[in-house]
Every structure is written in C-alpha cells, then in structure tokens.
Short mmCIF file of C-alpha atoms in Angstrom, two decimals:
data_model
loop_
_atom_site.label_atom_id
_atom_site.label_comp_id
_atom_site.label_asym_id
_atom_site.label_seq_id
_atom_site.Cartn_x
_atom_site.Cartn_y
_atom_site.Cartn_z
CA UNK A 1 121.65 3.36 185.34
CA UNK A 2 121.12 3.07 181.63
CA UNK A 3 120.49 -0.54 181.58
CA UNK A 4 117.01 0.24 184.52
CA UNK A 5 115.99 2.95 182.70
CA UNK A 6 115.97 1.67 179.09
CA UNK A 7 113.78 -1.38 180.61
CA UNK A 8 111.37 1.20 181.83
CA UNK A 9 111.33 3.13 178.65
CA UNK A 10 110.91 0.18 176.56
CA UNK A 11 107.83 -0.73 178.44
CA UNK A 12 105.89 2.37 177.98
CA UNK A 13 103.34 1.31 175.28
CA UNK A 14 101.72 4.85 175.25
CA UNK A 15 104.72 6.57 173.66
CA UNK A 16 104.44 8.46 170.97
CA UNK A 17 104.50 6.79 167.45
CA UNK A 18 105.39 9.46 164.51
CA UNK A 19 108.78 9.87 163.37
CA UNK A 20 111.40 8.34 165.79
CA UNK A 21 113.96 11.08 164.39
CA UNK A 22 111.62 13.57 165.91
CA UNK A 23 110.85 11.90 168.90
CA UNK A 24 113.08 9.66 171.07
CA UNK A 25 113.90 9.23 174.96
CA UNK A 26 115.93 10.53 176.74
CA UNK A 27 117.09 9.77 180.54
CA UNK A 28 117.47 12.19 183.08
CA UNK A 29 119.83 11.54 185.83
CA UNK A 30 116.39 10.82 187.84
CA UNK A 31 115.86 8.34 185.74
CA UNK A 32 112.52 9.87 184.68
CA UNK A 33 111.28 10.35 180.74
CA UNK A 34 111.37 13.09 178.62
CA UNK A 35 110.40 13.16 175.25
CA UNK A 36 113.28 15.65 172.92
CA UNK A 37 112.78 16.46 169.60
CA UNK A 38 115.78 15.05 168.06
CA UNK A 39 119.17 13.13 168.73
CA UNK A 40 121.46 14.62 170.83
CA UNK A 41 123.15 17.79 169.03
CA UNK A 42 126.69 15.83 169.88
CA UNK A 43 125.38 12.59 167.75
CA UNK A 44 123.87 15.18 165.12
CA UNK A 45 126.67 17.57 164.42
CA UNK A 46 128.74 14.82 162.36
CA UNK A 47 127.69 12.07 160.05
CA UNK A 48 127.77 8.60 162.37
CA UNK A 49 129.87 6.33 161.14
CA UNK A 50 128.22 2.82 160.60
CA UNK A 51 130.36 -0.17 160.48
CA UNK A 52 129.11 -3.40 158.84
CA UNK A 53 131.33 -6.87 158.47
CA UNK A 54 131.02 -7.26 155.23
CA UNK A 55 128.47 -6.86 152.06
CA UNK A 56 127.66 -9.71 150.20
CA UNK A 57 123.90 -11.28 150.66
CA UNK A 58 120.65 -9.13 152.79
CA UNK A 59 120.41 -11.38 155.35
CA UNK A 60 119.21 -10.86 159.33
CA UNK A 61 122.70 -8.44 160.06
CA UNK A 62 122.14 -6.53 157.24
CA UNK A 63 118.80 -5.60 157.79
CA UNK A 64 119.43 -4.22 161.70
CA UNK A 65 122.34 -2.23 159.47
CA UNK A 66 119.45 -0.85 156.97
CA UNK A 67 117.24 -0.16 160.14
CA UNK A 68 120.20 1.81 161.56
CA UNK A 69 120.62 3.79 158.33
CA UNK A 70 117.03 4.23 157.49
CA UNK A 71 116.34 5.68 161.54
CA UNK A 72 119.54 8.07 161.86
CA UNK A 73 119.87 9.17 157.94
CA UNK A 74 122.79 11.40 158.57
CA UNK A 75 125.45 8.04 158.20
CA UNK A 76 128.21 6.97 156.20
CA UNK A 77 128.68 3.29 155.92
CA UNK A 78 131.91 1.34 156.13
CA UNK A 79 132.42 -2.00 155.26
CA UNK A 80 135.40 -4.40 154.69
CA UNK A 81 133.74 -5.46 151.45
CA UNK A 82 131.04 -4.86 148.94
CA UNK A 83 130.26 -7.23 147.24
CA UNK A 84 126.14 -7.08 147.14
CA UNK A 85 123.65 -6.83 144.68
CA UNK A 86 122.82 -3.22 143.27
CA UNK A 87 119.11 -4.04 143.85
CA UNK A 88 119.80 -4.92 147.51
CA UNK A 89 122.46 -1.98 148.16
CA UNK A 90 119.69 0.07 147.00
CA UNK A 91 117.20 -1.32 148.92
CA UNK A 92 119.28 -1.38 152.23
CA UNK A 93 121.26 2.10 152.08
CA UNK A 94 119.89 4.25 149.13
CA UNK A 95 122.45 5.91 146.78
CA UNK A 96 125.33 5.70 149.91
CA UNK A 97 128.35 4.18 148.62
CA UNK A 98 129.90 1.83 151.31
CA UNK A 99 133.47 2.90 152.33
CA UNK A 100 135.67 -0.52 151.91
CA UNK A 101 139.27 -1.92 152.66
CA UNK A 102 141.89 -3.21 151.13
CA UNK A 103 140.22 -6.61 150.98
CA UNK A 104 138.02 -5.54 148.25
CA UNK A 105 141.00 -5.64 145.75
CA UNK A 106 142.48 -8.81 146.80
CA UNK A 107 142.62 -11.62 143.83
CA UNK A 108 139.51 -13.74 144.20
CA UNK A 109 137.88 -11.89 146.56
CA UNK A 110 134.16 -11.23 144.79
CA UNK A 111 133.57 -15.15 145.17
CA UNK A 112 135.95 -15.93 147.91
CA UNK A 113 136.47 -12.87 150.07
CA UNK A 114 136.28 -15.36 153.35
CA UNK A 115 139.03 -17.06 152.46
CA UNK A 116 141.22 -13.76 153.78
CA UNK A 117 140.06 -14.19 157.42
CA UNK A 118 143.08 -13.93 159.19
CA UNK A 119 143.88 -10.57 157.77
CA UNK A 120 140.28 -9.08 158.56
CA UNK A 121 141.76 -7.92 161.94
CA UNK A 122 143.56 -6.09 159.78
CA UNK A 123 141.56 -4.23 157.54
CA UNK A 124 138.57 -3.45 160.13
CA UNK A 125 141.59 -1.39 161.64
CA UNK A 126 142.35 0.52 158.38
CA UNK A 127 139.07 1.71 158.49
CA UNK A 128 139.76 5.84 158.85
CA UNK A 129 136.90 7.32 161.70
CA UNK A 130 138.61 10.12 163.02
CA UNK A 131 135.51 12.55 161.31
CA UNK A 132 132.92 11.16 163.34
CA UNK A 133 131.92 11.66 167.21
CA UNK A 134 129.84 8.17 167.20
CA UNK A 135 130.69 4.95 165.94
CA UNK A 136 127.79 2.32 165.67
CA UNK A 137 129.05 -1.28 164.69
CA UNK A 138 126.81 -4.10 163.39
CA UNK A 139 129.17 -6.65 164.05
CA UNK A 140 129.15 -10.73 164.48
CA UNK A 141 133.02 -11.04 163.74
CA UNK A 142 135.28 -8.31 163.17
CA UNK A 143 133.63 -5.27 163.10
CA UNK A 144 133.68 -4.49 166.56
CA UNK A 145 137.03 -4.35 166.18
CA UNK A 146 137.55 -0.72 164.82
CA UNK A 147 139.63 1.78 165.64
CA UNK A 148 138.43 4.52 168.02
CA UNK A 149 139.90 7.57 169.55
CA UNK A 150 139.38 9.82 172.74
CA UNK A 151 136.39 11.85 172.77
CA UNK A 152 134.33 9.06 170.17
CA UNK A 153 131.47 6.93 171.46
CA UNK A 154 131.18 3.62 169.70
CA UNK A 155 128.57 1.33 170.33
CA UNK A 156 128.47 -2.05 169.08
CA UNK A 157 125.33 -3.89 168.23
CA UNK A 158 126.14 -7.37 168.67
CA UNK A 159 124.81 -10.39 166.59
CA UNK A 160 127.14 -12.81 168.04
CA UNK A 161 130.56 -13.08 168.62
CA UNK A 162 132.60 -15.22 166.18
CA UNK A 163 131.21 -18.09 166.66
CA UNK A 164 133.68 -20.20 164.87
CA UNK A 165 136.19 -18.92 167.46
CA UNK A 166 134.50 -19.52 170.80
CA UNK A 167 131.66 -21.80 171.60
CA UNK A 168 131.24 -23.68 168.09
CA UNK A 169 135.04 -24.42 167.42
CA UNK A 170 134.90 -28.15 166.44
CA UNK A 171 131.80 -28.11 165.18
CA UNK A 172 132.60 -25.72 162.51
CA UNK A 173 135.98 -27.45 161.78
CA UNK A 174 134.11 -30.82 161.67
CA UNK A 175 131.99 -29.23 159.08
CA UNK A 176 134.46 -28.46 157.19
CA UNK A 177 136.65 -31.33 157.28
CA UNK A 178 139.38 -29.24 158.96
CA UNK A 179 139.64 -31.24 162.51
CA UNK A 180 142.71 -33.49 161.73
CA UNK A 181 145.66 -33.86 160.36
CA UNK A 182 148.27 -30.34 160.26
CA UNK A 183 145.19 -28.09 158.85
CA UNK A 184 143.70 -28.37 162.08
CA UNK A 185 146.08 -27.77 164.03
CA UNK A 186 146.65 -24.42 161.58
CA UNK A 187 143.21 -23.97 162.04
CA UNK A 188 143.39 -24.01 165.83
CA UNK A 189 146.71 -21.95 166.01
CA UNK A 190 144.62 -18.72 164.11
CA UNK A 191 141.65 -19.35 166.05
CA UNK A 192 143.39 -19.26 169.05
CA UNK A 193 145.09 -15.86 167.90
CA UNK A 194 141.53 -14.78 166.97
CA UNK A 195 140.15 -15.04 169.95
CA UNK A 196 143.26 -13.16 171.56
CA UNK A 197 142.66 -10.19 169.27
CA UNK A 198 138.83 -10.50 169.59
CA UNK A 199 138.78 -10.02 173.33
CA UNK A 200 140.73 -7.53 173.52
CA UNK A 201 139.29 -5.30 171.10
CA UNK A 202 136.69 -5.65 173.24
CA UNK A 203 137.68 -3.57 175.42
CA UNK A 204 137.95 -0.30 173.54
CA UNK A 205 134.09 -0.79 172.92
CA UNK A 206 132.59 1.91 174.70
CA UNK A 207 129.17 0.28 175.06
CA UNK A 208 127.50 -3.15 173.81
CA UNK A 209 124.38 -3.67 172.49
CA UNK A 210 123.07 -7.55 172.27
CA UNK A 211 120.75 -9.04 170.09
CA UNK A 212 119.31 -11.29 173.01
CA UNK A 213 119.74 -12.47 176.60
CA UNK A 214 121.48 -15.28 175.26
CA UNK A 215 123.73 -13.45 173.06
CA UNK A 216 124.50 -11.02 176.33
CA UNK A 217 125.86 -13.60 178.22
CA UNK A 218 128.03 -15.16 175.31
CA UNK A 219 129.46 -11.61 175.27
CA UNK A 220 129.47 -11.57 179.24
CA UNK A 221 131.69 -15.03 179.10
CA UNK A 222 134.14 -14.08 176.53
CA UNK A 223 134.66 -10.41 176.48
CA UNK A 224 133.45 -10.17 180.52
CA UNK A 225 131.59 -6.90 179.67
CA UNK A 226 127.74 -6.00 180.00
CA UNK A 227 125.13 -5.35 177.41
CA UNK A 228 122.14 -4.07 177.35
CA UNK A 229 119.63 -6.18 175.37
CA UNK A 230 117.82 -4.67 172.03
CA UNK A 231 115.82 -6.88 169.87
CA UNK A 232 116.21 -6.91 166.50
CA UNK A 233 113.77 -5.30 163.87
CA UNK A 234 111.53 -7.69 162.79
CA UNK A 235 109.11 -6.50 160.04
CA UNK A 236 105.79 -8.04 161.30
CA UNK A 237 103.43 -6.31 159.85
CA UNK A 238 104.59 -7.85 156.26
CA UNK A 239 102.48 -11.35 157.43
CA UNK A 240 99.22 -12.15 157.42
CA UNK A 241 97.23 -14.60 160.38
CA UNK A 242 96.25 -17.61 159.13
CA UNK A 243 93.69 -19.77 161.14
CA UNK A 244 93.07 -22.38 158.20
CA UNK A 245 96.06 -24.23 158.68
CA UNK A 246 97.32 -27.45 156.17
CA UNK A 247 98.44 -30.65 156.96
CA UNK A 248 102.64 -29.84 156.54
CA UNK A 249 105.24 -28.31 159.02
CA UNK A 250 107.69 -26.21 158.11
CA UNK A 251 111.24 -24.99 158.92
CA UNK A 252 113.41 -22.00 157.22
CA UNK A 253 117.16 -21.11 157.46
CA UNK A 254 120.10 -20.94 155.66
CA UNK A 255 121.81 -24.87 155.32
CA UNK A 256 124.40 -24.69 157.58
CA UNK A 257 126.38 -27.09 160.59
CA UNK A 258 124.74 -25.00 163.39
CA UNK A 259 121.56 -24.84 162.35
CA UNK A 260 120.65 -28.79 162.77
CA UNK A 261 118.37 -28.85 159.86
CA UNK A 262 119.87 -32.51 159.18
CA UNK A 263 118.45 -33.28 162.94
CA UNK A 264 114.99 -32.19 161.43
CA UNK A 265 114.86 -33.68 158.23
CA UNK A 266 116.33 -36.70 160.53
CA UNK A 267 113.11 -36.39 162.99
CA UNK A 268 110.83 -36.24 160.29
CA UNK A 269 112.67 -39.52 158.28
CA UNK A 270 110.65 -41.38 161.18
CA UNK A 271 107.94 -39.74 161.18
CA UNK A 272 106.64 -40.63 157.83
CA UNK A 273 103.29 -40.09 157.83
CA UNK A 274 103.86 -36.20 158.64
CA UNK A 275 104.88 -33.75 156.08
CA UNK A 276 108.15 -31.37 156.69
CA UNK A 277 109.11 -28.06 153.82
CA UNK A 278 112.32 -27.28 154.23
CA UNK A 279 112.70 -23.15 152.78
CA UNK A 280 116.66 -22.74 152.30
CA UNK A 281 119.88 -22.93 150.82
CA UNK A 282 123.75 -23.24 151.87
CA UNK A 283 126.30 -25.26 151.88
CA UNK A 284 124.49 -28.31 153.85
CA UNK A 285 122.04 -28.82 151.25
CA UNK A 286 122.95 -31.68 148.86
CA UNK A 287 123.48 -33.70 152.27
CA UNK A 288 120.14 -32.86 153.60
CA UNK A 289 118.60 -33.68 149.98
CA UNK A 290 120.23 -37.12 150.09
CA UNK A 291 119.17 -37.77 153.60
CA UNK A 292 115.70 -36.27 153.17
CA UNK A 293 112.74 -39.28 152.81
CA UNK A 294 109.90 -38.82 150.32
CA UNK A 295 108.02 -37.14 153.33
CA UNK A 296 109.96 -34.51 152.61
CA UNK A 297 110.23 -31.34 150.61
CA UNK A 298 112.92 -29.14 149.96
CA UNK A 299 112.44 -25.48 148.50
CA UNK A 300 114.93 -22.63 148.14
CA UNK A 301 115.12 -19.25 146.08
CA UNK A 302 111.16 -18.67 147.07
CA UNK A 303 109.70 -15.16 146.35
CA UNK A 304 108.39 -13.55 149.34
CA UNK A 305 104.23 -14.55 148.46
CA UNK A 306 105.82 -18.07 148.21
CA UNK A 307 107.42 -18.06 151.49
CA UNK A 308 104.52 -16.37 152.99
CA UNK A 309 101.93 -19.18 152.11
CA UNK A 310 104.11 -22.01 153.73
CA UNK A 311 104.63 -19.94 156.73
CA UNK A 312 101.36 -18.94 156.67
CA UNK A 313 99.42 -22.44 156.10
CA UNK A 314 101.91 -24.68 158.02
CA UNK A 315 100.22 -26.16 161.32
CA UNK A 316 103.67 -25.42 162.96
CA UNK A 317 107.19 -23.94 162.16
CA UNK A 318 109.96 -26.54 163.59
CA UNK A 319 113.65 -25.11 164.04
CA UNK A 320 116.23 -27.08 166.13
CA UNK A 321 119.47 -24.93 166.48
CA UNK A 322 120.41 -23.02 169.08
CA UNK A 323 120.27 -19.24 167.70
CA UNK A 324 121.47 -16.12 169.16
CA UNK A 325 117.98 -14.99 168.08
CA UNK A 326 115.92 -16.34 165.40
CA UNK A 327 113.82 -13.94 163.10
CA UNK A 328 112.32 -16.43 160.98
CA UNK A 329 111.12 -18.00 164.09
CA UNK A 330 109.39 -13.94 165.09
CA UNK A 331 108.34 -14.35 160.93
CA UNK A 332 106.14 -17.30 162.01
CA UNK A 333 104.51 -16.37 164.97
CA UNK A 334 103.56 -13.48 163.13
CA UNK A 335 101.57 -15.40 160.89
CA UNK A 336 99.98 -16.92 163.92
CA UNK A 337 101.85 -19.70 163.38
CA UNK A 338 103.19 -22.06 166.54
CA UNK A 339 106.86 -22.86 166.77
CA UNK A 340 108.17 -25.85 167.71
CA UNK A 341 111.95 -25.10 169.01
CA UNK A 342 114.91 -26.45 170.97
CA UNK A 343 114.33 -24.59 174.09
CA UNK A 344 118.19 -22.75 174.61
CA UNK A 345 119.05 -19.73 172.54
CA UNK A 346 117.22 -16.91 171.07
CA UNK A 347 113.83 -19.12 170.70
CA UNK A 348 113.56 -19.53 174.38
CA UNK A 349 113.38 -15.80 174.37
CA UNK A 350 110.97 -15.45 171.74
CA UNK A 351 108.31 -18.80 172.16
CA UNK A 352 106.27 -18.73 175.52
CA UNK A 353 105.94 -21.77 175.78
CA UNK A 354 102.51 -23.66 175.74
CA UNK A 355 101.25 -20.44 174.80
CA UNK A 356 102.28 -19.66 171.56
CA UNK A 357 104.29 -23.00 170.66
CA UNK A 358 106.53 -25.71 173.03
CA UNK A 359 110.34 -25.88 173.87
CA UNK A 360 112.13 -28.83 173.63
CA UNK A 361 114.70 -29.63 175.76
CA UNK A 362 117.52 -31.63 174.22
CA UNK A 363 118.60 -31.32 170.80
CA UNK A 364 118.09 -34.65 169.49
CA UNK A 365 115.89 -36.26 166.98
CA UNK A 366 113.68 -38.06 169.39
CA UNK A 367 113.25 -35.21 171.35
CA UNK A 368 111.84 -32.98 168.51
CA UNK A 369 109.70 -36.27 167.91
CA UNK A 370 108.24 -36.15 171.48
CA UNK A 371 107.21 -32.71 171.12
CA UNK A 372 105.91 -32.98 167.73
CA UNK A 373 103.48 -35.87 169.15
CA UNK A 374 102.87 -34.08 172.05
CA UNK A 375 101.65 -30.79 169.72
CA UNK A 376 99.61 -33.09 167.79
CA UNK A 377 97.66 -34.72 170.55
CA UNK A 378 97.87 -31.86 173.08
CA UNK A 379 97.83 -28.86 171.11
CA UNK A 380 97.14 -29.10 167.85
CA UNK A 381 94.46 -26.63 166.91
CA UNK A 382 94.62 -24.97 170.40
CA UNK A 383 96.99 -22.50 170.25
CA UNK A 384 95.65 -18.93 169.95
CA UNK A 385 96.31 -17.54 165.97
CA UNK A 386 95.70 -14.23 167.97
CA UNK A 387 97.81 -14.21 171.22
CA UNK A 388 100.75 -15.99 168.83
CA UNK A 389 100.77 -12.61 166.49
CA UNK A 390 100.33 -10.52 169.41
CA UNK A 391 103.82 -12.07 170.77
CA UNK A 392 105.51 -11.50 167.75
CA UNK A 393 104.52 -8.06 167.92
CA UNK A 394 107.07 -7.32 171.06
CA UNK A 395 109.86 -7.46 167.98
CA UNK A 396 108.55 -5.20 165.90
CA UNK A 397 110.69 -2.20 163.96
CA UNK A 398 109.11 0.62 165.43
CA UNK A 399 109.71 -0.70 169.09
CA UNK A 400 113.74 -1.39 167.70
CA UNK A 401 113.95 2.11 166.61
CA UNK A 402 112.65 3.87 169.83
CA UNK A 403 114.99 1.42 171.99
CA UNK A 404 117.90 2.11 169.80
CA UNK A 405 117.76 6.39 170.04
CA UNK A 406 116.95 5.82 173.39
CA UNK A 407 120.22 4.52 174.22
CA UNK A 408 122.02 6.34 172.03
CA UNK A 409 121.62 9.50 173.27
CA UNK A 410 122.16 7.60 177.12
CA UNK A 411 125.02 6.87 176.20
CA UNK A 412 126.26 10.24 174.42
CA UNK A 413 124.77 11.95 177.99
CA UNK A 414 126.77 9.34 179.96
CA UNK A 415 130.19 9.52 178.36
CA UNK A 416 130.26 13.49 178.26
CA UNK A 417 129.85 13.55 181.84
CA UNK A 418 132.41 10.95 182.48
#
C-alpha cells in the first residue's frame, strides 16, 4: 500500500510548494491525498533521532543527512565519529553537536578512524535511542545497524549496502593489495562475519528507503527486504544551461577502484585528438596521473565557479562506473550538459538515453570509445540544452523533501495500526 501510493503522490506536480514542514502527504487507507499541516503528532512529540556513519568529508551521504536535518528541524544527530570541518558541520547541521561513540577516542582515529572497522558493529550498537519514537538512518555501512526497541519506527535511507562486503569484494581487496597471501584470507574471514551481522541487522529495520532502483534490488538480494525508492536531493537550481559548449569532455568523482576513472583516462589515451578534465581526488590519483596522456587534464580542490564552468562548457560529461546513483552525473544534466555513461547502475536511471545523453553497454575502454564516436558524429550538437535540464529537474530537493514526509508519516500511520 505505501509503496502505490507514494508513486502516485510523487507524481502530482500541482502540489503545493511552501514550507514542506507545513505541508506534506499523507495516505488514507483509500489511498487518496490529503494535504495536513504538519508531521504526524507521534513523529513530532520527540526529537528524531538521525543516524549518520560517520563525519569526516561533505560528500553525497552527508548532504541527504543535512536535507534530513534542514526538513524535520526537531533532530538530534548521532554519529560514530566526528571528525569534519567546523565550516562544514556548520553548514550541514547548524550549532547541533553530533552524539559519537567510543571510536572517537580511539588512538589514531582523527586520520585513521577506518582502520577500526571490525568494531563499528560495535559502536553503531552503543548508540543510546531509547528517547526517541523515530529513528531515521543515513546509512551505506553500519548505520543501519542500530539498536531499536518496541514501539520505535526506524527507517533507513539507504545509499548502498557495504559494498566492500557484498558485490565488490575482490575488487576492493585487489585495490588494496589485500587478495593474497594470510591478509586475505583475514580479510575474507571479517568480511564474511560482516556480512553475517549486516543481514541480519537488517531485519530489525522497520522500513527501507533506497537511493535508486538499482540500489533497491542490491538491498532486495542481500537483505531480501523491499524498499521504496526516494531520490536523492540534488541541488539543481545551483547550475546554469550552457548552449555554447567547448571543445573538452569532462568527468568528476572521487579517485577510487569502483569508479573506473583509469578506464576513462584509458579511453581517452587513444583518443588523442579529444580533450578529457578529470575534477577529483582519492586514493587512485597518482596512478591515473601517470597513466594519463598529454590529452589529458587533471584538476582537484576546484571552488564551486571552477567546477561549474567545466561542467558547464564541456560538450559532454563521461563517467564509467557503475553507481548506486550518481549526483554529479544529475549536476551535469543540469547544466544542460549530455552524459555519456555505462548503462547499469544509478545512470541508467537518471540518462534517457538518446535524449539527454547515450548508455553504453559494457564497461570497457572501447566501448566508451564507440559511444564517444558515435556522440560526435550522431549527436553532437543535437541534444536538447533544454529537455537535458528539464530531466535533471525530476531530482530536485524540493521533490526529495515532499517524498521523504510523505512516507514518513505512512509509515508512522502504518506501524500504529499494526
């Protein structure tokens, strides 16, 4: 029942648009719409208890966290660490002091806090939430994992789950240089446990909220439970549409295994006479700078006006990893710029394809290659500036926040009737 509804709600364009604390939806057991002046008195009574992984950099997680504490106000944010910036903790939760574990006194743990992941299980646990009626995780590892008791709703917004656990095992030990010899099979003996622990903490999730299709059915295959689909917040009306377009492409994300930038810069080694930017930093980078031909730019640390332009004037974003969602590749088509993408994952969710950019199908150098040619003799110049900002407006913040009360208070209604 909530899962129908929601679609219709979220399709109703001529909803109201002031204050989404004064207005949500709500869904009667007709499944008709009625428009309340507030969150359910249950969610209100108590502060909501927000649970982040962990606080160290403002990146795509963080800022569905800041749209959760910016839309419900009342909140008190936990964390297993703080480690962030006070001009960023400022900017994403306002003079609230995060609520941390044990972890944050641990030796090292400022610079190296990652290096304690087998005892995270732990300390999301220690978290104490017996104050609040609703619980509202932002989790892509751990978080989901909190305690809850009787009579407490927790919903869990779901980036991913661990990735390094499931699906992308060897590829992240690979990375690392952690797939032979005894550390790997350490390695595989805690990820094993990991996943133990991870699904069934599952479980005492009350209701899941993904951050994509794709991400749904991850969640589907290793947890085996449903959830309902909310975009995250993407703040499109930041970028400007550009129509006079340069002669460069473009590609943004932080320099890491999954990601395939090296398969990009790789594509673009032979394709010389075609210019690639590549906006970013991470631990991949000094490889990708040693691989990278003359061809071939590499920028990171960029103020916002600086990342703007190159989104802006690039005749297409390129991005080659398979994402649970992708909001840099939402930041570019709402510059009414065309994405070129590997067609699985978030992107295939987010590109129409043809329409506002092209899909390829195999992640592989000469793939990309074939559909960069085929963009530059099919479409280059053709695609709409117009109908490719218009798409990226289906993502936009407002839409999140009227989505997100929406099922909020379903799921408060639900769960007291049950």
């Amino acid at each position: 029942m909530i899962r129908t509804t929601l679609e219709t709600a979220s399709n109703i364009s001529s909803f109201t648009q002031s204050n989404p604390l004064t207005r949500s939806l709500v869904i009667s057991k007709e499944g008709s719409l009625r428009a309340v002046e507030k969150l359910d008195s249950k969610v209100q009574a108590k502060p909501i208890a927000i649970v982040h992984e962990w606080l160290s950099t403002k990146a795509g997680s963080e800022k569905v966290t800041e749209s959760f504490i910016n839309l419900l106000q009342n909140v008190e944010v936990y964390s297993t660490v703080d480690f962030m910036s006070k001009r960023d903790r400022k900017a994403m939760m306002g003079d609230r002091v995060p609520k941390t574990t044990f972890i944050q006194k641990l030796p090292f743990a400022r610079r190296h806090f990652r290096y304690y992941l087998p005892i995270f299980p732990f300390a999301i646990r220690s978290h104490k939430l017996a104050d609040h009626s609703l619980i509202l995780s932002s989790s892509h590892a751990f978080a989901h994992g909190v305690k809850s008791r009787p009579g407490q709703v927790h919903i869990s917004y779901s980036h991913t789950p661990m990735r390094y656990i499931w699906d992308m095992q060897e590829l992240y030990l690979e990375s690392n240089n952690i797939n032979k010899g005894p550390l790997a099979l350490a390695s595989r003996l805690l990820t094993y446990l990991l996943r133990k622990w991870d699904a069934r903490v599952s479980r005492n999730v009350d209701y899941y909220i993904s951050n994509s299709g794709f991400t749904a059915q991850r969640i589907k295959d290793f947890y085996g439970r449903d959830a309902h689909v909310i975009y995250p917040p993407v703040e499109v009306e930041k970028y400007e549409v550009e129509d006079e377009k340069e002669n460069f492409y473009v590609t943004a994300s932080r320099l890491v295994c999954y990601k395939k930038v090296e398969m990009v810069v790789e594509a673009f080694n032979k394709m010389p006479d075609k210019k690639l930017v590549v906006i970013g930093d991470g631990k991949r980078k000094e490889l990708i700078e040693k691989i990278a031909g003359p061809n071939i730019k590499i920028l990171s640390h960029l103020k916002f006006d600086e990342f703007h332009w190159y989104m802006r004037k690039a005749k297409a974003f390129v991005f080659a990893g398979k994402e649970d969602f992708g909001i840099t590749l939402v930041e570019a088509q709402a510059c009414g710029t065309p994405v070129i993408a590997f067609g699985e994952g978030g992107a295939a969710e987010i590109v129409k394809d043809g329409e506002t950019g092209l899909l390829f199908k195999e992640q592989t150098p000469e793939s990309l290659i074939d559909s960069v040619n085929e963009f530059e003799i099919t479409h280059n110049g053709k695609f709409s500036s117009t109908a490719i900002r218009k798409n990226s407006e289906r993502f936009s913040l407002d839409r999140f926040n009227k989505e997100v009360l929406a099922f909020i208070n379903s799921c408060v209604s639900e769960k007291s009737t049950n």
